[in-house]
Short mmCIF file of C-alpha atoms and ligand atoms in Angstrom, two decimals:
data_model
loop_
_atom_site.label_atom_id
_atom_site.label_comp_id
_atom_site.label_asym_id
_atom_site.label_seq_id
_atom_site.Cartn_x
_atom_site.Cartn_y
_atom_site.Cartn_z
CA MET A 1 -49.32 -17.85 -7.43
CA PRO A 2 -49.27 -15.91 -4.34
CA LEU A 3 -51.15 -12.57 -4.30
CA ALA A 4 -48.43 -9.98 -5.99
CA ILE A 5 -48.79 -6.16 -5.58
CA PRO A 6 -45.87 -4.78 -7.85
CA PHE A 7 -44.77 -2.19 -4.93
CA ASP A 8 -42.58 0.61 -5.78
CA ASN A 9 -42.35 2.82 -2.71
CA SER A 10 -40.91 6.39 -3.39
CA TYR A 11 -42.61 7.82 -0.04
CA ALA A 12 -40.66 5.48 1.99
CA ARG A 13 -37.57 6.63 0.49
CA LEU A 14 -38.30 10.44 1.79
CA PRO A 15 -36.12 11.56 4.79
CA GLY A 16 -37.17 9.89 8.42
CA PRO A 17 -39.10 13.08 9.73
CA PHE A 18 -41.96 12.39 6.68
CA HIS A 19 -43.11 9.04 8.49
CA THR A 20 -43.07 6.42 10.88
CA ARG A 21 -42.36 2.68 9.90
CA GLN A 22 -45.34 0.94 11.41
CA ARG A 23 -46.83 -2.75 11.33
CA ALA A 24 -50.41 -3.20 11.33
CA ALA A 25 -51.93 -4.55 14.44
CA PRO A 26 -53.01 -7.98 13.86
CA VAL A 27 -56.60 -8.68 13.88
CA ARG A 28 -58.44 -11.96 15.16
CA ALA A 29 -60.51 -13.12 12.23
CA PRO A 30 -60.44 -11.18 9.28
CA ARG A 31 -62.93 -11.91 6.89
CA LEU A 32 -63.36 -10.18 3.26
CA ILE A 33 -66.58 -8.15 2.84
CA ALA A 34 -65.63 -6.37 -0.62
CA TRP A 35 -63.09 -6.57 -3.36
CA ASN A 36 -62.87 -4.26 -6.04
CA ALA A 37 -61.52 -7.11 -8.74
CA GLY A 38 -61.52 -4.13 -11.55
CA LEU A 39 -59.57 -1.91 -9.49
CA ALA A 40 -57.08 -4.46 -8.70
CA GLU A 41 -56.62 -5.29 -12.30
CA ALA A 42 -56.04 -1.80 -13.39
CA LEU A 43 -53.26 -1.30 -10.23
CA GLY A 44 -51.53 -4.80 -11.80
CA ILE A 45 -52.41 -6.77 -8.68
CA THR A 46 -51.85 -10.48 -9.70
CA GLY A 47 -52.01 -13.99 -8.54
CA ASP A 48 -54.40 -15.46 -5.72
CA ASP A 49 -56.95 -13.55 -4.85
CA ASP A 50 -59.29 -16.16 -2.84
CA ALA A 51 -61.17 -14.59 -0.04
CA GLN A 52 -59.03 -15.85 2.57
CA THR A 53 -55.76 -14.61 1.13
CA LEU A 54 -57.39 -11.03 0.51
CA ALA A 55 -58.77 -11.23 3.92
CA ARG A 56 -55.14 -11.70 5.56
CA VAL A 57 -53.59 -9.15 3.61
CA PHE A 58 -56.03 -6.22 3.49
CA SER A 59 -56.66 -6.28 7.31
CA GLY A 60 -52.86 -6.05 7.71
CA ASN A 61 -52.36 -9.85 9.20
CA ASP A 62 -50.19 -10.54 6.08
CA LEU A 63 -47.52 -8.40 4.97
CA PRO A 64 -47.48 -8.50 1.13
CA GLU A 65 -43.85 -9.00 -0.35
CA GLY A 66 -42.49 -5.53 -1.29
CA ALA A 67 -44.79 -3.30 1.11
CA ALA A 68 -43.01 -1.04 3.45
CA PRO A 69 -45.68 -0.04 5.69
CA LEU A 70 -45.61 3.46 7.38
CA ALA A 71 -47.69 6.10 8.87
CA GLN A 72 -47.54 9.67 7.46
CA VAL A 73 -47.18 12.62 9.34
CA TYR A 74 -49.19 15.86 8.62
CA ALA A 75 -50.42 18.83 10.65
CA GLY A 76 -53.90 20.56 9.87
CA HIS A 77 -56.47 23.26 10.47
CA GLN A 78 -59.40 21.41 12.01
CA PHE A 79 -62.70 23.69 12.23
CA GLY A 80 -60.28 26.52 11.92
CA GLY A 81 -57.96 26.03 14.50
CA PHE A 82 -54.28 24.58 13.76
CA SER A 83 -53.04 21.11 15.08
CA PRO A 84 -49.13 21.10 14.38
CA GLN A 85 -49.12 17.31 14.28
CA LEU A 86 -51.86 14.99 13.42
CA GLY A 87 -50.82 12.08 10.66
CA ASP A 88 -51.97 8.62 10.15
CA GLY A 89 -53.54 7.74 13.44
CA ARG A 90 -55.43 4.82 12.11
CA ALA A 91 -53.89 4.23 8.73
CA LEU A 92 -50.96 2.81 7.10
CA LEU A 93 -49.62 3.32 3.91
CA LEU A 94 -48.57 -0.20 2.44
CA GLY A 95 -46.95 0.98 -0.33
CA GLU A 96 -47.36 2.45 -4.08
CA VAL A 97 -47.92 0.89 -7.19
CA VAL A 98 -47.24 2.35 -10.72
CA ASP A 99 -50.67 1.10 -12.34
CA ARG A 100 -51.21 -0.21 -15.76
CA ALA A 101 -51.94 3.50 -16.92
CA GLY A 102 -48.64 4.70 -15.63
CA HIS A 103 -49.60 6.85 -12.66
CA ARG A 104 -48.54 6.37 -9.19
CA ARG A 105 -51.05 5.55 -6.73
CA ASP A 106 -50.89 4.84 -2.98
CA ILE A 107 -52.36 1.63 -1.47
CA GLN A 108 -53.61 2.23 2.32
CA LEU A 109 -54.95 0.52 4.76
CA LYS A 110 -57.30 2.48 7.13
CA GLY A 111 -58.43 1.16 10.57
CA SER A 112 -55.27 -0.95 10.87
CA GLY A 113 -54.23 -0.45 14.37
CA PRO A 114 -52.58 2.61 16.40
CA THR A 115 -49.40 4.62 15.30
CA PRO A 116 -47.35 7.21 17.04
CA TYR A 117 -50.02 9.48 15.52
CA SER A 118 -53.13 8.21 17.08
CA ARG A 119 -53.18 10.62 20.08
CA MET A 120 -56.35 9.18 22.04
CA GLY A 121 -57.80 7.24 19.11
CA ASP A 122 -57.68 3.24 19.05
CA GLY A 123 -56.47 3.08 15.55
CA ARG A 124 -59.48 1.14 14.56
CA ALA A 125 -62.64 1.63 12.37
CA TRP A 126 -66.00 0.04 12.60
CA LEU A 127 -67.92 -1.11 9.70
CA GLY A 128 -70.26 1.81 9.28
CA PRO A 129 -67.82 4.37 8.23
CA VAL A 130 -66.03 1.66 5.91
CA LEU A 131 -68.95 0.86 3.97
CA ARG A 132 -69.64 4.44 3.87
CA GLU A 133 -66.41 5.32 2.36
CA TYR A 134 -66.38 2.46 -0.12
CA LEU A 135 -69.92 3.02 -1.48
CA VAL A 136 -69.63 6.93 -1.69
CA SER A 137 -65.99 7.07 -3.26
CA GLU A 138 -66.96 4.35 -5.78
CA ALA A 139 -69.94 6.75 -6.51
CA MET A 140 -67.83 9.58 -6.86
CA HIS A 141 -65.59 7.65 -9.33
CA ALA A 142 -68.46 6.67 -11.33
CA MET A 143 -69.92 10.02 -11.50
CA GLY A 144 -66.38 11.23 -12.85
CA ILE A 145 -65.49 13.05 -9.81
CA PRO A 146 -61.91 12.91 -8.69
CA THR A 147 -61.40 10.67 -5.79
CA THR A 148 -59.73 8.14 -3.85
CA ARG A 149 -61.06 4.56 -4.52
CA ALA A 150 -61.90 1.79 -2.41
CA LEU A 151 -60.04 -1.43 -3.26
CA ALA A 152 -61.06 -3.78 -0.32
CA ALA A 153 -63.19 -4.13 2.89
CA VAL A 154 -62.45 -6.38 5.44
CA ALA A 155 -64.26 -7.38 8.74
CA THR A 156 -61.79 -7.98 11.59
CA GLY A 157 -63.57 -10.19 13.82
CA GLU A 158 -63.22 -7.80 16.52
CA GLN A 159 -65.40 -4.94 18.28
CA VAL A 160 -64.43 -1.35 18.55
CA TRP A 161 -65.94 0.80 21.15
CA ARG A 162 -67.50 3.93 20.11
CA GLU A 163 -70.27 6.19 21.66
CA ALA A 164 -73.09 3.75 20.41
CA GLY A 165 -71.28 1.06 22.33
CA ALA A 166 -69.47 -2.05 20.96
CA LEU A 167 -69.58 -2.10 16.98
CA PRO A 168 -67.96 -4.76 14.76
CA GLY A 169 -64.41 -3.76 13.52
CA ALA A 170 -63.16 -3.40 9.79
CA VAL A 171 -60.22 -2.17 7.67
CA LEU A 172 -60.89 -0.11 4.39
CA THR A 173 -58.10 -0.37 1.97
CA ARG A 174 -57.88 2.73 -0.20
CA VAL A 175 -56.15 3.90 -3.19
CA ALA A 176 -55.09 7.75 -3.97
CA SER A 177 -53.06 9.16 -6.55
CA SER A 178 -51.32 10.29 -3.41
CA HIS A 179 -52.23 11.19 0.32
CA ILE A 180 -50.23 14.33 0.35
CA ARG A 181 -52.24 16.82 1.83
CA VAL A 182 -52.49 20.67 2.58
CA GLY A 183 -51.44 19.93 6.08
CA THR A 184 -48.31 17.94 5.00
CA PHE A 185 -46.99 21.23 3.91
CA GLN A 186 -48.32 23.00 7.07
CA TYR A 187 -46.44 20.17 8.98
CA PHE A 188 -43.01 21.45 7.92
CA ALA A 189 -43.74 25.02 7.42
CA ALA A 190 -45.07 25.38 11.01
CA ARG A 191 -41.71 23.80 12.28
CA ARG A 192 -39.91 26.21 10.09
CA ASP A 193 -38.03 22.84 8.52
CA LEU A 194 -37.15 24.46 5.34
CA ALA A 195 -35.11 21.41 4.22
CA ASN A 196 -37.88 18.84 4.38
CA LEU A 197 -40.52 21.66 3.23
CA ARG A 198 -38.37 21.72 -0.03
CA ALA A 199 -38.03 18.04 -0.14
CA LEU A 200 -41.79 17.78 -0.10
CA TYR A 201 -42.29 20.43 -2.67
CA ASP A 202 -39.88 18.63 -5.00
CA TYR A 203 -41.74 15.45 -4.27
CA THR A 204 -44.95 16.71 -5.14
CA VAL A 205 -44.04 18.42 -7.98
CA ALA A 206 -42.33 15.43 -9.51
CA ARG A 207 -45.08 13.25 -8.62
CA HIS A 208 -48.43 15.34 -9.43
CA TYR A 209 -47.33 18.47 -11.43
CA PRO A 210 -43.78 17.79 -13.36
CA HIS A 211 -44.60 20.93 -15.51
CA VAL A 212 -44.70 23.08 -12.67
CA GLU A 213 -41.65 25.77 -12.36
CA ASN A 214 -42.02 27.35 -9.00
CA PRO A 215 -44.44 27.32 -5.78
CA ALA A 216 -46.67 30.25 -7.38
CA HIS A 217 -47.33 27.96 -10.27
CA LEU A 218 -47.94 24.96 -7.64
CA LEU A 219 -50.41 26.85 -5.78
CA SER A 220 -52.23 27.83 -8.86
CA GLU A 221 -52.42 24.37 -9.93
CA VAL A 222 -53.81 23.36 -6.96
CA ILE A 223 -56.27 25.98 -6.48
CA GLY A 224 -57.28 25.02 -10.24
CA ARG A 225 -58.04 21.54 -9.19
CA GLN A 226 -59.93 22.12 -6.14
CA ALA A 227 -62.07 24.81 -7.85
CA ARG A 228 -63.07 22.21 -10.22
CA LEU A 229 -63.60 19.58 -7.41
CA VAL A 230 -65.60 21.54 -5.28
CA ALA A 231 -67.85 22.98 -8.18
CA GLN A 232 -67.98 19.20 -9.24
CA TRP A 233 -69.21 18.35 -5.32
CA LEU A 234 -72.00 20.97 -5.85
CA SER A 235 -73.29 19.63 -8.82
CA VAL A 236 -74.01 16.30 -7.49
CA GLY A 237 -75.48 17.84 -4.06
CA PHE A 238 -72.29 16.26 -2.07
CA ILE A 239 -71.47 17.46 1.16
CA HIS A 240 -67.68 16.62 2.60
CA GLY A 241 -68.39 17.47 5.95
CA VAL A 242 -64.93 17.76 7.25
CA MET A 243 -63.10 20.28 4.76
CA ASN A 244 -59.99 20.68 7.06
CA THR A 245 -56.76 21.45 5.63
CA ASP A 246 -55.61 17.94 6.75
CA ASN A 247 -58.57 16.37 4.43
CA THR A 248 -57.59 18.43 1.44
CA ALA A 249 -55.57 16.61 -0.93
CA ILE A 250 -52.84 18.40 -3.18
CA SER A 251 -54.05 15.96 -6.35
CA GLY A 252 -57.12 17.61 -6.12
CA GLU A 253 -58.87 14.02 -5.34
CA THR A 254 -61.83 13.93 -2.95
CA ILE A 255 -60.29 12.40 0.32
CA ASP A 256 -61.33 11.40 3.93
CA TYR A 257 -64.84 10.55 3.48
CA GLY A 258 -66.25 10.77 7.08
CA PRO A 259 -69.75 12.03 7.91
CA CYS A 260 -70.32 12.84 4.16
CA ALA A 261 -73.77 12.83 2.60
CA PHE A 262 -75.65 13.61 -0.57
CA MET A 263 -78.92 16.11 -0.12
CA ASP A 264 -81.83 14.81 -0.82
CA SER A 265 -84.26 18.06 -0.81
CA TYR A 266 -82.30 20.94 -1.86
CA HIS A 267 -81.37 23.49 0.56
CA PRO A 268 -78.06 25.39 0.60
CA GLN A 269 -77.69 25.62 4.02
CA THR A 270 -77.79 21.72 4.51
CA VAL A 271 -75.43 20.16 7.32
CA TYR A 272 -75.26 16.52 8.07
CA SER A 273 -72.20 16.15 10.14
CA SER A 274 -72.88 16.36 13.88
CA ILE A 275 -69.68 17.74 14.75
CA ASP A 276 -70.43 20.78 12.48
CA ALA A 277 -72.49 22.98 14.83
CA GLN A 278 -71.87 26.12 13.32
CA GLY A 279 -72.54 24.82 9.70
CA ARG A 280 -68.81 25.79 8.55
CA TYR A 281 -68.59 23.12 6.17
CA ALA A 282 -72.58 23.30 5.03
CA TYR A 283 -73.28 22.73 1.25
CA ASP A 284 -72.98 26.16 0.11
CA ASN A 285 -69.98 27.25 2.42
CA GLN A 286 -67.81 24.54 0.70
CA ALA A 287 -66.79 27.20 -2.02
CA ASN A 288 -65.71 29.45 0.99
CA ALA A 289 -63.89 26.62 2.92
CA ILE A 290 -61.72 25.42 -0.01
CA VAL A 291 -60.49 29.05 -0.32
CA TRP A 292 -59.56 29.44 3.14
CA ASN A 293 -57.83 25.95 2.74
CA MET A 294 -55.91 27.44 -0.13
CA ALA A 295 -54.94 30.63 1.75
CA GLN A 296 -53.50 27.98 4.27
CA PHE A 297 -51.53 26.16 1.80
CA ALA A 298 -50.33 29.55 0.28
CA SER A 299 -48.95 30.32 3.60
CA ALA A 300 -47.50 27.05 3.78
CA LEU A 301 -45.55 27.83 0.86
CA VAL A 302 -43.97 31.27 1.53
CA PRO A 303 -40.60 29.91 3.10
CA LEU A 304 -39.90 28.51 -0.03
CA MET A 305 -40.05 31.83 -1.78
CA PRO A 306 -36.72 34.30 -1.67
CA GLU A 307 -38.41 37.24 -0.47
CA ALA A 308 -41.21 36.99 1.79
CA ASP A 309 -43.16 39.90 1.16
CA ALA A 310 -43.29 39.59 -2.44
CA ALA A 311 -44.43 36.09 -2.24
CA VAL A 312 -47.38 37.11 0.24
CA ALA A 313 -48.56 39.55 -2.40
CA GLU A 314 -48.22 37.20 -5.26
CA PHE A 315 -49.98 34.33 -3.58
CA THR A 316 -52.58 36.57 -2.01
CA ALA A 317 -53.48 37.48 -5.71
CA LEU A 318 -53.86 33.82 -6.40
CA VAL A 319 -56.04 33.05 -3.63
CA HIS A 320 -57.90 36.23 -4.04
CA ALA A 321 -58.73 35.05 -7.65
CA MET A 322 -59.89 31.83 -6.89
CA PRO A 323 -63.62 32.61 -6.08
CA ASP A 324 -63.82 33.61 -9.81
CA ARG A 325 -62.40 30.15 -10.76
CA ILE A 326 -64.87 28.28 -8.69
CA GLU A 327 -67.65 30.33 -10.32
CA ALA A 328 -66.25 29.70 -13.72
CA GLU A 329 -66.36 25.83 -12.95
CA TRP A 330 -69.99 26.28 -11.12
CA ARG A 331 -71.11 27.90 -14.13
CA THR A 332 -70.02 24.94 -16.67
CA ALA A 333 -71.20 22.31 -14.30
CA PHE A 334 -74.71 23.96 -13.85
CA GLY A 335 -75.10 25.27 -17.16
CA ALA A 336 -74.76 21.29 -18.29
CA LYS A 337 -77.21 20.37 -15.41
CA ILE A 338 -80.08 22.48 -17.23
CA GLY A 339 -78.84 21.61 -21.13
CA ILE A 340 -76.75 24.54 -21.68
CA ALA A 341 -73.29 23.86 -22.82
CA ASP A 342 -71.64 27.10 -22.64
CA PRO A 343 -73.82 29.04 -20.23
CA THR A 344 -73.28 33.09 -20.17
CA PRO A 345 -74.20 35.18 -17.20
CA GLU A 346 -77.68 35.48 -18.11
CA ASP A 347 -78.19 31.46 -18.40
CA LEU A 348 -76.95 31.62 -14.43
CA VAL A 349 -79.78 33.71 -13.74
CA LEU A 350 -81.96 30.90 -15.06
CA VAL A 351 -80.06 28.30 -12.93
CA GLY A 352 -80.12 30.55 -9.78
CA ASP A 353 -83.82 31.06 -10.54
CA LEU A 354 -84.29 27.29 -10.50
CA LEU A 355 -82.27 26.67 -7.05
CA ALA A 356 -84.45 29.08 -5.24
CA ARG A 357 -87.63 27.79 -6.54
CA MET A 358 -86.00 24.11 -5.61
CA ALA A 359 -85.13 25.24 -1.95
CA GLU A 360 -88.62 26.81 -1.79
CA GLY A 361 -90.38 23.74 -2.88
CA ARG A 362 -88.22 21.22 -1.13
CA ALA A 363 -87.63 19.62 -4.44
CA ASP A 364 -85.19 16.53 -4.40
CA PHE A 365 -82.04 17.77 -5.97
CA THR A 366 -81.07 14.48 -7.92
CA ASN A 367 -84.29 13.70 -9.23
CA THR A 368 -85.34 17.40 -10.16
CA PHE A 369 -82.24 17.78 -12.41
CA ARG A 370 -82.61 14.23 -13.78
CA ALA A 371 -86.23 14.77 -14.60
CA LEU A 372 -85.61 17.84 -16.78
CA ALA A 373 -84.31 15.59 -19.32
CA THR A 374 -86.73 12.85 -18.80
CA GLY A 375 -89.80 14.61 -17.66
CA GLY A 376 -91.75 14.98 -14.67
CA ALA A 377 -89.80 17.58 -12.85
CA ARG A 378 -92.73 19.70 -11.81
CA ASP A 379 -93.86 16.84 -9.56
CA GLN A 380 -90.79 17.31 -7.74
CA PHE A 381 -92.12 20.56 -6.03
CA ARG A 382 -94.46 21.12 -3.34
CA ASP A 383 -96.12 23.62 -5.65
CA PRO A 384 -95.84 22.59 -9.13
CA LEU A 385 -96.55 25.90 -10.63
CA ALA A 386 -93.58 27.08 -9.14
CA PHE A 387 -91.83 24.86 -11.76
CA ASP A 388 -94.35 25.67 -14.50
CA SER A 389 -93.60 29.46 -14.26
CA TRP A 390 -89.77 28.71 -14.78
CA GLU A 391 -90.02 26.28 -17.31
CA ALA A 392 -91.27 28.35 -20.35
CA GLY A 393 -88.25 30.71 -20.20
CA TRP A 394 -86.14 27.63 -19.81
CA ARG A 395 -87.55 25.92 -22.86
CA ALA A 396 -86.94 29.06 -25.02
CA ARG A 397 -83.48 29.24 -23.99
CA ILE A 398 -82.81 25.39 -24.80
CA ALA A 399 -84.23 25.67 -28.08
CA ARG A 400 -81.05 27.33 -29.16
CA GLU A 401 -78.87 24.35 -27.85
CA ALA A 402 -77.41 21.60 -30.21
CA ASP A 403 -78.36 18.55 -27.85
CA PRO A 404 -79.42 19.55 -24.54
CA LEU A 405 -80.95 16.26 -23.41
CA ALA A 406 -77.64 14.54 -24.11
CA VAL A 407 -75.71 17.43 -22.05
CA MET A 408 -78.38 16.73 -19.36
CA ARG A 409 -78.09 13.11 -19.10
CA ALA A 410 -74.43 13.34 -18.80
CA ALA A 411 -74.51 15.89 -16.22
CA ASN A 412 -77.28 14.61 -13.85
CA PRO A 413 -76.80 11.21 -12.36
CA VAL A 414 -80.07 8.87 -12.03
CA VAL A 415 -78.78 7.65 -8.46
CA ILE A 416 -76.65 8.59 -5.83
CA PRO A 417 -76.00 6.95 -2.31
CA ARG A 418 -78.80 8.44 -0.35
CA ASN A 419 -78.03 8.87 3.20
CA HIS A 420 -80.95 6.84 4.40
CA ARG A 421 -79.83 4.03 2.03
CA VAL A 422 -76.28 3.73 3.24
CA GLU A 423 -77.45 3.80 6.90
CA GLN A 424 -79.91 1.12 5.99
CA VAL A 425 -77.39 -1.01 4.26
CA ILE A 426 -74.70 -0.49 7.07
CA ALA A 427 -77.36 -1.73 9.64
CA ALA A 428 -78.14 -4.60 7.60
CA ALA A 429 -74.45 -5.58 7.27
CA VAL A 430 -74.00 -5.14 11.00
CA SER A 431 -76.58 -7.73 11.54
CA GLY A 432 -74.74 -10.09 9.21
CA ASP A 433 -76.40 -9.40 5.66
CA LEU A 434 -74.39 -7.82 3.20
CA ALA A 435 -76.89 -8.13 0.00
CA PRO A 436 -78.16 -4.68 0.55
CA PHE A 437 -74.61 -3.16 0.55
CA GLU A 438 -73.86 -5.07 -2.79
CA ARG A 439 -76.79 -4.15 -4.39
CA LEU A 440 -76.43 -0.55 -3.63
CA LEU A 441 -72.93 -0.72 -4.56
CA ALA A 442 -73.93 -1.98 -7.97
CA VAL A 443 -76.31 0.59 -8.38
CA VAL A 444 -74.29 3.61 -7.48
CA SER A 445 -71.47 2.45 -9.51
CA ARG A 446 -73.43 2.88 -12.82
CA PRO A 447 -75.10 6.31 -11.46
CA PHE A 448 -76.16 7.54 -15.06
CA GLU A 449 -78.32 4.50 -16.08
CA ASP A 450 -81.66 3.91 -15.54
CA LEU A 451 -81.61 0.27 -14.19
CA PRO A 452 -84.67 -2.05 -13.74
CA ASP A 453 -85.39 -2.77 -10.14
CA ALA A 454 -83.84 0.07 -8.65
CA ALA A 455 -86.51 2.38 -8.19
CA ASP A 456 -86.34 2.20 -4.24
CA LEU A 457 -82.80 3.43 -4.59
CA ARG A 458 -83.79 6.50 -6.60
CA ARG A 459 -86.82 7.56 -4.49
CA PRO A 460 -86.14 10.34 -1.89
CA PRO A 461 -86.56 8.79 1.84
CA LEU A 462 -90.12 8.94 3.09
CA PRO A 463 -90.21 11.17 6.35
CA SER A 464 -89.99 8.20 8.48
CA GLU A 465 -86.60 7.00 6.82
CA ALA A 466 -84.83 10.39 6.69
CA VAL A 467 -81.60 10.63 8.09
CA SER A 468 -80.33 14.02 9.01
CA ARG A 469 -77.13 13.63 11.05
CA THR A 470 -73.73 11.63 10.04
CA PHE A 471 -70.97 10.99 12.57
CA CYS A 472 -67.27 10.81 12.08
CA GLY A 473 -67.67 7.80 14.59
CA THR A 474 -64.49 6.17 12.77
P1 AMP B 501 -60.28 13.09 10.28
O1 AMP B 501 -60.87 14.51 10.61
O2 AMP B 501 -61.37 12.23 10.26
O3 AMP B 501 -59.48 12.70 8.71
O4 AMP B 501 -59.37 12.74 11.34
C1 AMP B 501 -58.20 13.58 11.98
C2 AMP B 501 -57.21 12.95 12.82
O5 AMP B 501 -57.64 12.00 13.68
C3 AMP B 501 -56.28 12.16 12.00
O6 AMP B 501 -55.06 12.34 12.31
C4 AMP B 501 -56.56 10.82 12.16
O7 AMP B 501 -55.62 9.80 11.85
C5 AMP B 501 -57.06 10.74 13.75
N1 AMP B 501 -57.83 9.77 14.05
C6 AMP B 501 -59.37 9.68 13.72
N2 AMP B 501 -59.98 8.56 14.24
C7 AMP B 501 -58.97 7.63 14.87
C8 AMP B 501 -58.84 6.64 15.58
N3 AMP B 501 -60.27 5.78 15.72
N4 AMP B 501 -57.83 6.15 15.96
C9 AMP B 501 -56.62 7.17 15.99
N5 AMP B 501 -56.47 8.11 15.54
C10 AMP B 501 -57.81 8.63 14.76
MG1 MG B 502 -58.28 12.82 7.66
#
């Protein structure tokens, strides 16, 4: 039986200005690198899943029955500056499926060739960012953080040219609950295309928020999901790196993994992205960045309201309330990290004190929190006494908790895809060895398990291994 993907394409049925129909540009020699069989099963994909078939379909060379490939248009604020037209410049929505759980999900190729929205780009991706997104998105999912997923990675057999020279090309297939972005709303709002802005609003509400009654309600719901999402990122030391409004999904999923990275030693100002010179999207600026993005979303919704002044007043109040909503999510997430199920403001003083000592003591973020439950946290600090003088107060506090160890074990991953390991597995893959990638993927897909033979993947980088810069490079 041929490979069968049960497509049901609703975005393709939206009016013409939403997208451009586009076929993938064929590649020379597609070869399957990774296939997420569990996800494929959940999506209802059946039939021949031999490596050659998958390589042809998920490179874009073969168009599967029922697909209606298209490039989506959107706009966006990139590092604060507005671009009225962006869009899928190197990606194509193959189509949607309603998965076995009844959820509609996009299947998208990334790196599949030029589109009308490619601007100066080649429409391609190289292997490095494809493997990075595969690893990090699957790790995020395994940690329980809303995210797009990785379904397949295929090497193209072609070279792509980047600053570093010629690199092996690849295509990632990702799955998202949708690819509707803040920037999609901004696109129609900036063009004053009220009819299509309304069509987008109706489509978004029907697809993601069917209980929502008006634009203010939608804004509040999206703010709620994004507040939770960013608190979850902070709780695992994740730095997205490019929180532009075109990379902020209305669904509340993490999307567009570019120069993203997890922190090793804790410092709130940590930045990895080579293009983020100002630290706009530094670790602890992410809460501000998402509030700013939600203000842009609010602006794009104003034309949908009958009376602009009243809408601005109502939306402004919602946006101004967002920091408190992030704070509440942050409190829950970080309370759990120190074993407190329902933290009070005083408990947060305890968290803040620990973080300050961690920053001072260059403590490893992941390993310090994990060691609170398993022992050895003091060894993570340059000066272990800095931990000891915090520990007494903490122990007295968690003595009043029902099961602090279980709370901490569920909140603190054992392993994250550390930046230097991601870079190492990419380097190995470029030289033809996929085994390190496969091993790292297997381990970070079970992030709360203390797997034997994975100690090297849990260890922070040696000074000689540390990677402090990441690149968009896609
Ligand atoms: P990003 O910030 O990486 O999500 O990308 C911003 C915009 O640049 C999007 O519209 C992308 O489609 C486009 N883009 C990035 N890389 C390429 C490329 N290699 N070819 C064409 N368009 C690209
Ligand atoms: Mg993007």
